[in-house]
């Protein structure tokens, strides 16, 4: 492992806004985020697969009246978001280091108000369908941890993943208020993203790749 990455892994153990295995509260977070970590009663927004936390940080700059949690398994990436949140005094931001398929072990039913899924790995091979973050098994997890009629937002550069996601959502009977566009930056939904662009997103915009976007709620 490169020395710089190892150094970040070690520093994560002492960062107050990174929650990972070995921390005192790690195994008790479910249902207790506001009590054990944030020490407030603000609603929770969770970003699945947050990477370096660019979107989580961006949302936290806009909304001071919410708590934000970025979830990812890559410790070196979370270090970047953690340091930025600390530098900007965004104390309503936290990062959870875990696999997304373990997410229902860290959030209780009805604990989360909104979920963002931003530019996940499209997993184009058929054998990886179950690993797509918008596959039925993940949607069921999101539905469980969301409050009644909680909202999910999804952004991707991948046309294949976007079409797959729409197909999955339209086959379900518990989806309401589904809205979508195949080109966010020429659509009426542009205001929804609060002018937040990750480096990954900007890379594809510079290449002329349209950004796909959708949002929906689960029927209560």
PDB file of C-alpha atoms in Angstrom:
ATOM      1  CA  UNK A   1       0.000   0.000   0.000  1.00  0.00           C
ATOM      2  CA  UNK A   2       1.394   3.464  -0.886  1.00  0.00           C
ATOM      3  CA  UNK A   3       2.714   5.359   2.131  1.00  0.00           C
ATOM      4  CA  UNK A   4       0.331   8.315   1.620  1.00  0.00           C
ATOM      5  CA  UNK A   5      -2.723   6.042   1.563  1.00  0.00           C
ATOM      6  CA  UNK A   6      -1.555   4.187   4.663  1.00  0.00           C
ATOM      7  CA  UNK A   7      -1.065   7.515   6.438  1.00  0.00           C
ATOM      8  CA  UNK A   8      -4.646   8.515   5.630  1.00  0.00           C
ATOM      9  CA  UNK A   9      -5.997   5.213   6.931  1.00  0.00           C
ATOM     10  CA  UNK A  10      -4.174   5.819  10.200  1.00  0.00           C
ATOM     11  CA  UNK A  11      -5.410   9.408  10.461  1.00  0.00           C
ATOM     12  CA  UNK A  12      -9.023   8.301   9.885  1.00  0.00           C
ATOM     13  CA  UNK A  13      -8.949   6.626  13.300  1.00  0.00           C
ATOM     14  CA  UNK A  14      -8.641  10.023  14.969  1.00  0.00           C
ATOM     15  CA  UNK A  15     -10.899  12.088  12.710  1.00  0.00           C
ATOM     16  CA  UNK A  16     -14.092  12.970  14.646  1.00  0.00           C
ATOM     17  CA  UNK A  17     -16.351  12.872  11.585  1.00  0.00           C
ATOM     18  CA  UNK A  18     -15.257   9.458  10.224  1.00  0.00           C
ATOM     19  CA  UNK A  19     -17.145   6.497  11.691  1.00  0.00           C
ATOM     20  CA  UNK A  20     -15.552   3.120  11.035  1.00  0.00           C
ATOM     21  CA  UNK A  21     -15.023  -0.298  12.553  1.00  0.00           C
ATOM     22  CA  UNK A  22     -13.148   0.051  15.821  1.00  0.00           C
ATOM     23  CA  UNK A  23     -14.815   3.312  16.861  1.00  0.00           C
ATOM     24  CA  UNK A  24     -16.664   3.310  20.163  1.00  0.00           C
ATOM     25  CA  UNK A  25     -20.038   4.175  18.609  1.00  0.00           C
ATOM     26  CA  UNK A  26     -19.684   2.301  15.306  1.00  0.00           C
ATOM     27  CA  UNK A  27     -21.855  -0.675  16.221  1.00  0.00           C
ATOM     28  CA  UNK A  28     -24.469   1.457  18.000  1.00  0.00           C
ATOM     29  CA  UNK A  29     -25.217   4.051  15.310  1.00  0.00           C
ATOM     30  CA  UNK A  30     -28.421   2.420  14.057  1.00  0.00           C
ATOM     31  CA  UNK A  31     -31.296   4.581  15.232  1.00  0.00           C
ATOM     32  CA  UNK A  32     -28.937   6.798  17.209  1.00  0.00           C
ATOM     33  CA  UNK A  33     -27.149   9.068  14.732  1.00  0.00           C
ATOM     34  CA  UNK A  34     -28.520  12.292  16.151  1.00  0.00           C
ATOM     35  CA  UNK A  35     -28.083  11.189  19.758  1.00  0.00           C
ATOM     36  CA  UNK A  36     -24.612   9.617  19.562  1.00  0.00           C
ATOM     37  CA  UNK A  37     -22.911  11.637  16.854  1.00  0.00           C
ATOM     38  CA  UNK A  38     -24.551  14.880  15.793  1.00  0.00           C
ATOM     39  CA  UNK A  39     -26.044  15.786  19.189  1.00  0.00           C
ATOM     40  CA  UNK A  40     -29.027  17.458  17.536  1.00  0.00           C
ATOM     41  CA  UNK A  41     -32.421  16.577  16.057  1.00  0.00           C
ATOM     42  CA  UNK A  42     -31.861  17.663  12.464  1.00  0.00           C
ATOM     43  CA  UNK A  43     -33.120  15.400   9.620  1.00  0.00           C
ATOM     44  CA  UNK A  44     -30.639  13.024   8.007  1.00  0.00           C
ATOM     45  CA  UNK A  45     -29.549  13.019   4.367  1.00  0.00           C
ATOM     46  CA  UNK A  46     -27.365  10.113   3.225  1.00  0.00           C
ATOM     47  CA  UNK A  47     -25.200   9.875   0.099  1.00  0.00           C
ATOM     48  CA  UNK A  48     -24.538   6.308  -1.013  1.00  0.00           C
ATOM     49  CA  UNK A  49     -21.080   5.741  -2.495  1.00  0.00           C
ATOM     50  CA  UNK A  50     -19.902   9.271  -1.705  1.00  0.00           C
ATOM     51  CA  UNK A  51     -16.264   8.847  -2.793  1.00  0.00           C
ATOM     52  CA  UNK A  52     -14.359  11.941  -1.664  1.00  0.00           C
ATOM     53  CA  UNK A  53     -17.548  13.454  -0.334  1.00  0.00           C
ATOM     54  CA  UNK A  54     -17.831  16.250  -2.871  1.00  0.00           C
ATOM     55  CA  UNK A  55     -21.612  16.035  -3.118  1.00  0.00           C
ATOM     56  CA  UNK A  56     -22.098  15.544   0.612  1.00  0.00           C
ATOM     57  CA  UNK A  57     -19.941  18.604   1.286  1.00  0.00           C
ATOM     58  CA  UNK A  58     -21.742  20.595  -1.410  1.00  0.00           C
ATOM     59  CA  UNK A  59     -25.163  19.843   0.049  1.00  0.00           C
ATOM     60  CA  UNK A  60     -23.961  20.644   3.560  1.00  0.00           C
ATOM     61  CA  UNK A  61     -22.849  24.085   2.403  1.00  0.00           C
ATOM     62  CA  UNK A  62     -26.373  24.765   1.136  1.00  0.00           C
ATOM     63  CA  UNK A  63     -28.391  23.242   3.970  1.00  0.00           C
ATOM     64  CA  UNK A  64     -27.274  24.122   7.486  1.00  0.00           C
ATOM     65  CA  UNK A  65     -30.506  22.698   8.913  1.00  0.00           C
ATOM     66  CA  UNK A  66     -29.787  19.064   7.990  1.00  0.00           C
ATOM     67  CA  UNK A  67     -27.238  16.447   8.942  1.00  0.00           C
ATOM     68  CA  UNK A  68     -25.312  14.805   6.097  1.00  0.00           C
ATOM     69  CA  UNK A  69     -23.690  11.379   6.025  1.00  0.00           C
ATOM     70  CA  UNK A  70     -21.511  10.189   3.161  1.00  0.00           C
ATOM     71  CA  UNK A  71     -21.132   6.415   2.923  1.00  0.00           C
ATOM     72  CA  UNK A  72     -18.243   4.659   1.191  1.00  0.00           C
ATOM     73  CA  UNK A  73     -15.805   1.810   1.828  1.00  0.00           C
ATOM     74  CA  UNK A  74     -12.732   3.629   0.470  1.00  0.00           C
ATOM     75  CA  UNK A  75     -10.986   5.028   3.530  1.00  0.00           C
ATOM     76  CA  UNK A  76      -8.511   7.200   1.631  1.00  0.00           C
ATOM     77  CA  UNK A  77     -11.367   8.913  -0.223  1.00  0.00           C
ATOM     78  CA  UNK A  78     -13.313   9.523   2.969  1.00  0.00           C
ATOM     79  CA  UNK A  79     -10.206  11.123   4.455  1.00  0.00           C
ATOM     80  CA  UNK A  80     -10.396  13.810   1.769  1.00  0.00           C
ATOM     81  CA  UNK A  81     -14.024  14.636   2.522  1.00  0.00           C
ATOM     82  CA  UNK A  82     -13.442  14.493   6.251  1.00  0.00           C
ATOM     83  CA  UNK A  83     -10.564  16.971   6.160  1.00  0.00           C
ATOM     84  CA  UNK A  84     -12.532  19.349   3.960  1.00  0.00           C
ATOM     85  CA  UNK A  85     -15.565  19.255   6.263  1.00  0.00           C
ATOM     86  CA  UNK A  86     -13.337  19.941   9.259  1.00  0.00           C
ATOM     87  CA  UNK A  87     -11.529  22.780   7.486  1.00  0.00           C
ATOM     88  CA  UNK A  88     -14.869  24.379   6.581  1.00  0.00           C
ATOM     89  CA  UNK A  89     -16.319  23.775  10.052  1.00  0.00           C
ATOM     90  CA  UNK A  90     -19.175  21.711   8.625  1.00  0.00           C
ATOM     91  CA  UNK A  91     -19.961  19.938  11.849  1.00  0.00           C
ATOM     92  CA  UNK A  92     -23.248  18.612  10.456  1.00  0.00           C
ATOM     93  CA  UNK A  93     -21.283  16.293   8.113  1.00  0.00           C
ATOM     94  CA  UNK A  94     -20.106  12.764   8.891  1.00  0.00           C
ATOM     95  CA  UNK A  95     -18.667   9.890   6.883  1.00  0.00           C
ATOM     96  CA  UNK A  96     -19.479   6.225   7.427  1.00  0.00           C
ATOM     97  CA  UNK A  97     -16.970   3.675   6.213  1.00  0.00           C
ATOM     98  CA  UNK A  98     -18.855   0.544   5.237  1.00  0.00           C
ATOM     99  CA  UNK A  99     -20.145  -1.357   2.226  1.00  0.00           C
ATOM    100  CA  UNK A 100     -23.479  -0.082   0.935  1.00  0.00           C
ATOM    101  CA  UNK A 101     -25.015  -3.548   1.178  1.00  0.00           C
ATOM    102  CA  UNK A 102     -24.562  -3.283   4.953  1.00  0.00           C
ATOM    103  CA  UNK A 103     -26.408   0.018   5.145  1.00  0.00           C
ATOM    104  CA  UNK A 104     -29.486  -1.304   6.933  1.00  0.00           C
ATOM    105  CA  UNK A 105     -27.191  -2.279   9.799  1.00  0.00           C
ATOM    106  CA  UNK A 106     -26.389   1.379  10.441  1.00  0.00           C
ATOM    107  CA  UNK A 107     -29.752   3.113   9.983  1.00  0.00           C
ATOM    108  CA  UNK A 108     -33.020   2.216  11.660  1.00  0.00           C
ATOM    109  CA  UNK A 109     -36.359   2.080   9.823  1.00  0.00           C
ATOM    110  CA  UNK A 110     -37.655   5.607   9.132  1.00  0.00           C
ATOM    111  CA  UNK A 111     -34.411   7.267  10.315  1.00  0.00           C
ATOM    112  CA  UNK A 112     -33.389   8.941   7.024  1.00  0.00           C
ATOM    113  CA  UNK A 113     -35.243  11.724   5.237  1.00  0.00           C
ATOM    114  CA  UNK A 114     -33.461  11.796   1.867  1.00  0.00           C
ATOM    115  CA  UNK A 115     -30.955   9.661  -0.049  1.00  0.00           C
ATOM    116  CA  UNK A 116     -28.627  10.695  -2.870  1.00  0.00           C
ATOM    117  CA  UNK A 117     -26.991   8.169  -5.197  1.00  0.00           C
ATOM    118  CA  UNK A 118     -24.450  10.065  -7.280  1.00  0.00           C
ATOM    119  CA  UNK A 119     -22.428   8.554 -10.113  1.00  0.00           C
ATOM    120  CA  UNK A 120     -22.189   4.986  -8.826  1.00  0.00           C
ATOM    121  CA  UNK A 121     -20.259   2.296 -10.668  1.00  0.00           C
ATOM    122  CA  UNK A 122     -22.654   1.311 -13.515  1.00  0.00           C
ATOM    123  CA  UNK A 123     -21.763  -2.396 -13.209  1.00  0.00           C
ATOM    124  CA  UNK A 124     -22.542  -3.064 -16.910  1.00  0.00           C
ATOM    125  CA  UNK A 125     -22.026  -6.830 -16.841  1.00  0.00           C
ATOM    126  CA  UNK A 126     -25.125  -8.958 -16.336  1.00  0.00           C
ATOM    127  CA  UNK A 127     -23.469 -10.900 -13.538  1.00  0.00           C
ATOM    128  CA  UNK A 128     -23.121  -7.649 -11.572  1.00  0.00           C
ATOM    129  CA  UNK A 129     -26.753  -6.523 -11.775  1.00  0.00           C
ATOM    130  CA  UNK A 130     -27.353  -7.217  -8.075  1.00  0.00           C
ATOM    131  CA  UNK A 131     -24.428  -4.945  -7.220  1.00  0.00           C
ATOM    132  CA  UNK A 132     -25.931  -1.904  -8.927  1.00  0.00           C
ATOM    133  CA  UNK A 133     -26.927   0.647  -6.302  1.00  0.00           C
ATOM    134  CA  UNK A 134     -30.361   1.001  -7.912  1.00  0.00           C
ATOM    135  CA  UNK A 135     -31.090  -2.730  -8.106  1.00  0.00           C
ATOM    136  CA  UNK A 136     -34.162  -4.082  -6.271  1.00  0.00           C
ATOM    137  CA  UNK A 137     -32.228  -5.281  -3.213  1.00  0.00           C
ATOM    138  CA  UNK A 138     -30.729  -1.826  -2.632  1.00  0.00           C
ATOM    139  CA  UNK A 139     -34.053  -0.112  -3.261  1.00  0.00           C
ATOM    140  CA  UNK A 140     -35.590  -2.275  -0.548  1.00  0.00           C
ATOM    141  CA  UNK A 141     -32.888  -1.150   1.876  1.00  0.00           C
ATOM    142  CA  UNK A 142     -33.470   2.495   0.984  1.00  0.00           C
ATOM    143  CA  UNK A 143     -37.210   2.069   1.458  1.00  0.00           C
ATOM    144  CA  UNK A 144     -36.686   0.555   4.900  1.00  0.00           C
ATOM    145  CA  UNK A 145     -34.451   3.287   6.289  1.00  0.00           C
ATOM    146  CA  UNK A 146     -36.348   6.209   4.716  1.00  0.00           C
ATOM    147  CA  UNK A 147     -39.115   8.025   6.509  1.00  0.00           C
ATOM    148  CA  UNK A 148     -42.614   7.617   4.982  1.00  0.00           C
ATOM    149  CA  UNK A 149     -42.526   9.147   1.484  1.00  0.00           C
ATOM    150  CA  UNK A 150     -38.820   9.870   1.899  1.00  0.00           C
ATOM    151  CA  UNK A 151     -37.163  10.976  -1.323  1.00  0.00           C
ATOM    152  CA  UNK A 152     -34.366   9.429  -3.402  1.00  0.00           C
ATOM    153  CA  UNK A 153     -32.240  11.412  -5.882  1.00  0.00           C
ATOM    154  CA  UNK A 154     -30.062   9.769  -8.519  1.00  0.00           C
ATOM    155  CA  UNK A 155     -27.465  11.171 -10.943  1.00  0.00           C
ATOM    156  CA  UNK A 156     -25.339   9.279 -13.466  1.00  0.00           C
ATOM    157  CA  UNK A 157     -23.413   9.686 -16.688  1.00  0.00           C
ATOM    158  CA  UNK A 158     -24.293   6.096 -17.694  1.00  0.00           C
ATOM    159  CA  UNK A 159     -27.216   5.763 -20.108  1.00  0.00           C
ATOM    160  CA  UNK A 160     -27.312   2.002 -19.541  1.00  0.00           C
ATOM    161  CA  UNK A 161     -27.567   2.300 -15.772  1.00  0.00           C
ATOM    162  CA  UNK A 162     -30.129   5.071 -16.051  1.00  0.00           C
ATOM    163  CA  UNK A 163     -32.370   3.070 -18.390  1.00  0.00           C
ATOM    164  CA  UNK A 164     -32.024   0.025 -16.138  1.00  0.00           C
ATOM    165  CA  UNK A 165     -33.000   2.117 -13.115  1.00  0.00           C
ATOM    166  CA  UNK A 166     -36.055   3.554 -14.836  1.00  0.00           C
ATOM    167  CA  UNK A 167     -37.142   0.066 -15.856  1.00  0.00           C
ATOM    168  CA  UNK A 168     -36.799  -1.213 -12.288  1.00  0.00           C
ATOM    169  CA  UNK A 169     -38.712   1.743 -10.855  1.00  0.00           C
ATOM    170  CA  UNK A 170     -41.533   1.543 -13.383  1.00  0.00           C
ATOM    171  CA  UNK A 171     -42.028  -2.157 -12.655  1.00  0.00           C
ATOM    172  CA  UNK A 172     -42.619  -1.447  -8.967  1.00  0.00           C
ATOM    173  CA  UNK A 173     -45.999  -0.550  -7.489  1.00  0.00           C
ATOM    174  CA  UNK A 174     -44.647   1.478  -4.552  1.00  0.00           C
ATOM    175  CA  UNK A 175     -43.002   4.344  -6.458  1.00  0.00           C
ATOM    176  CA  UNK A 176     -44.618   7.792  -6.588  1.00  0.00           C
ATOM    177  CA  UNK A 177     -43.588  11.227  -7.864  1.00  0.00           C
ATOM    178  CA  UNK A 178     -41.086   9.773 -10.324  1.00  0.00           C
ATOM    179  CA  UNK A 179     -39.541  12.525 -12.449  1.00  0.00           C
ATOM    180  CA  UNK A 180     -36.524  12.229 -14.707  1.00  0.00           C
ATOM    181  CA  UNK A 181     -34.458  13.690 -17.503  1.00  0.00           C
ATOM    182  CA  UNK A 182     -31.768  12.319 -19.798  1.00  0.00           C
ATOM    183  CA  UNK A 183     -30.022  15.707 -19.836  1.00  0.00           C
ATOM    184  CA  UNK A 184     -30.029  17.534 -16.520  1.00  0.00           C
ATOM    185  CA  UNK A 185     -28.263  20.644 -17.768  1.00  0.00           C
ATOM    186  CA  UNK A 186     -30.894  21.439 -20.398  1.00  0.00           C
ATOM    187  CA  UNK A 187     -33.856  20.492 -18.209  1.00  0.00           C
ATOM    188  CA  UNK A 188     -36.239  22.101 -15.746  1.00  0.00           C
ATOM    189  CA  UNK A 189     -34.561  20.119 -12.967  1.00  0.00           C
ATOM    190  CA  UNK A 190     -31.282  22.017 -13.089  1.00  0.00           C
ATOM    191  CA  UNK A 191     -32.144  23.868  -9.881  1.00  0.00           C
ATOM    192  CA  UNK A 192     -32.413  20.544  -8.049  1.00  0.00           C
ATOM    193  CA  UNK A 193     -28.658  20.031  -7.949  1.00  0.00           C
ATOM    194  CA  UNK A 194     -27.816  23.422  -6.335  1.00  0.00           C
ATOM    195  CA  UNK A 195     -24.948  24.000  -8.782  1.00  0.00           C
ATOM    196  CA  UNK A 196     -22.960  21.183  -7.159  1.00  0.00           C
ATOM    197  CA  UNK A 197     -20.636  19.359  -9.553  1.00  0.00           C
ATOM    198  CA  UNK A 198     -18.192  16.670  -8.567  1.00  0.00           C
ATOM    199  CA  UNK A 199     -14.889  16.415 -10.409  1.00  0.00           C
ATOM    200  CA  UNK A 200     -16.177  13.201 -11.978  1.00  0.00           C
ATOM    201  CA  UNK A 201     -19.317  14.960 -13.192  1.00  0.00           C
ATOM    202  CA  UNK A 202     -17.359  17.872 -14.640  1.00  0.00           C
ATOM    203  CA  UNK A 203     -15.103  15.449 -16.470  1.00  0.00           C
ATOM    204  CA  UNK A 204     -18.047  13.962 -18.356  1.00  0.00           C
ATOM    205  CA  UNK A 205     -19.645  17.332 -18.979  1.00  0.00           C
ATOM    206  CA  UNK A 206     -16.392  18.489 -20.561  1.00  0.00           C
ATOM    207  CA  UNK A 207     -16.572  15.433 -22.831  1.00  0.00           C
ATOM    208  CA  UNK A 208     -20.108  16.364 -23.873  1.00  0.00           C
ATOM    209  CA  UNK A 209     -21.761  13.449 -22.036  1.00  0.00           C
ATOM    210  CA  UNK A 210     -25.269  14.382 -20.789  1.00  0.00           C
ATOM    211  CA  UNK A 211     -25.913  13.884 -17.085  1.00  0.00           C
ATOM    212  CA  UNK A 212     -29.019  11.815 -16.344  1.00  0.00           C
ATOM    213  CA  UNK A 213     -31.111  12.610 -13.282  1.00  0.00           C
ATOM    214  CA  UNK A 214     -34.197  11.298 -11.541  1.00  0.00           C
ATOM    215  CA  UNK A 215     -36.014  11.576  -8.250  1.00  0.00           C
ATOM    216  CA  UNK A 216     -38.839   9.623  -6.641  1.00  0.00           C
ATOM    217  CA  UNK A 217     -40.548   8.711  -3.398  1.00  0.00           C
ATOM    218  CA  UNK A 218     -41.723   5.432  -1.967  1.00  0.00           C
ATOM    219  CA  UNK A 219     -45.428   5.128  -1.289  1.00  0.00           C
ATOM    220  CA  UNK A 220     -46.025   5.211   2.477  1.00  0.00           C
TER     221      UNK A 220
END
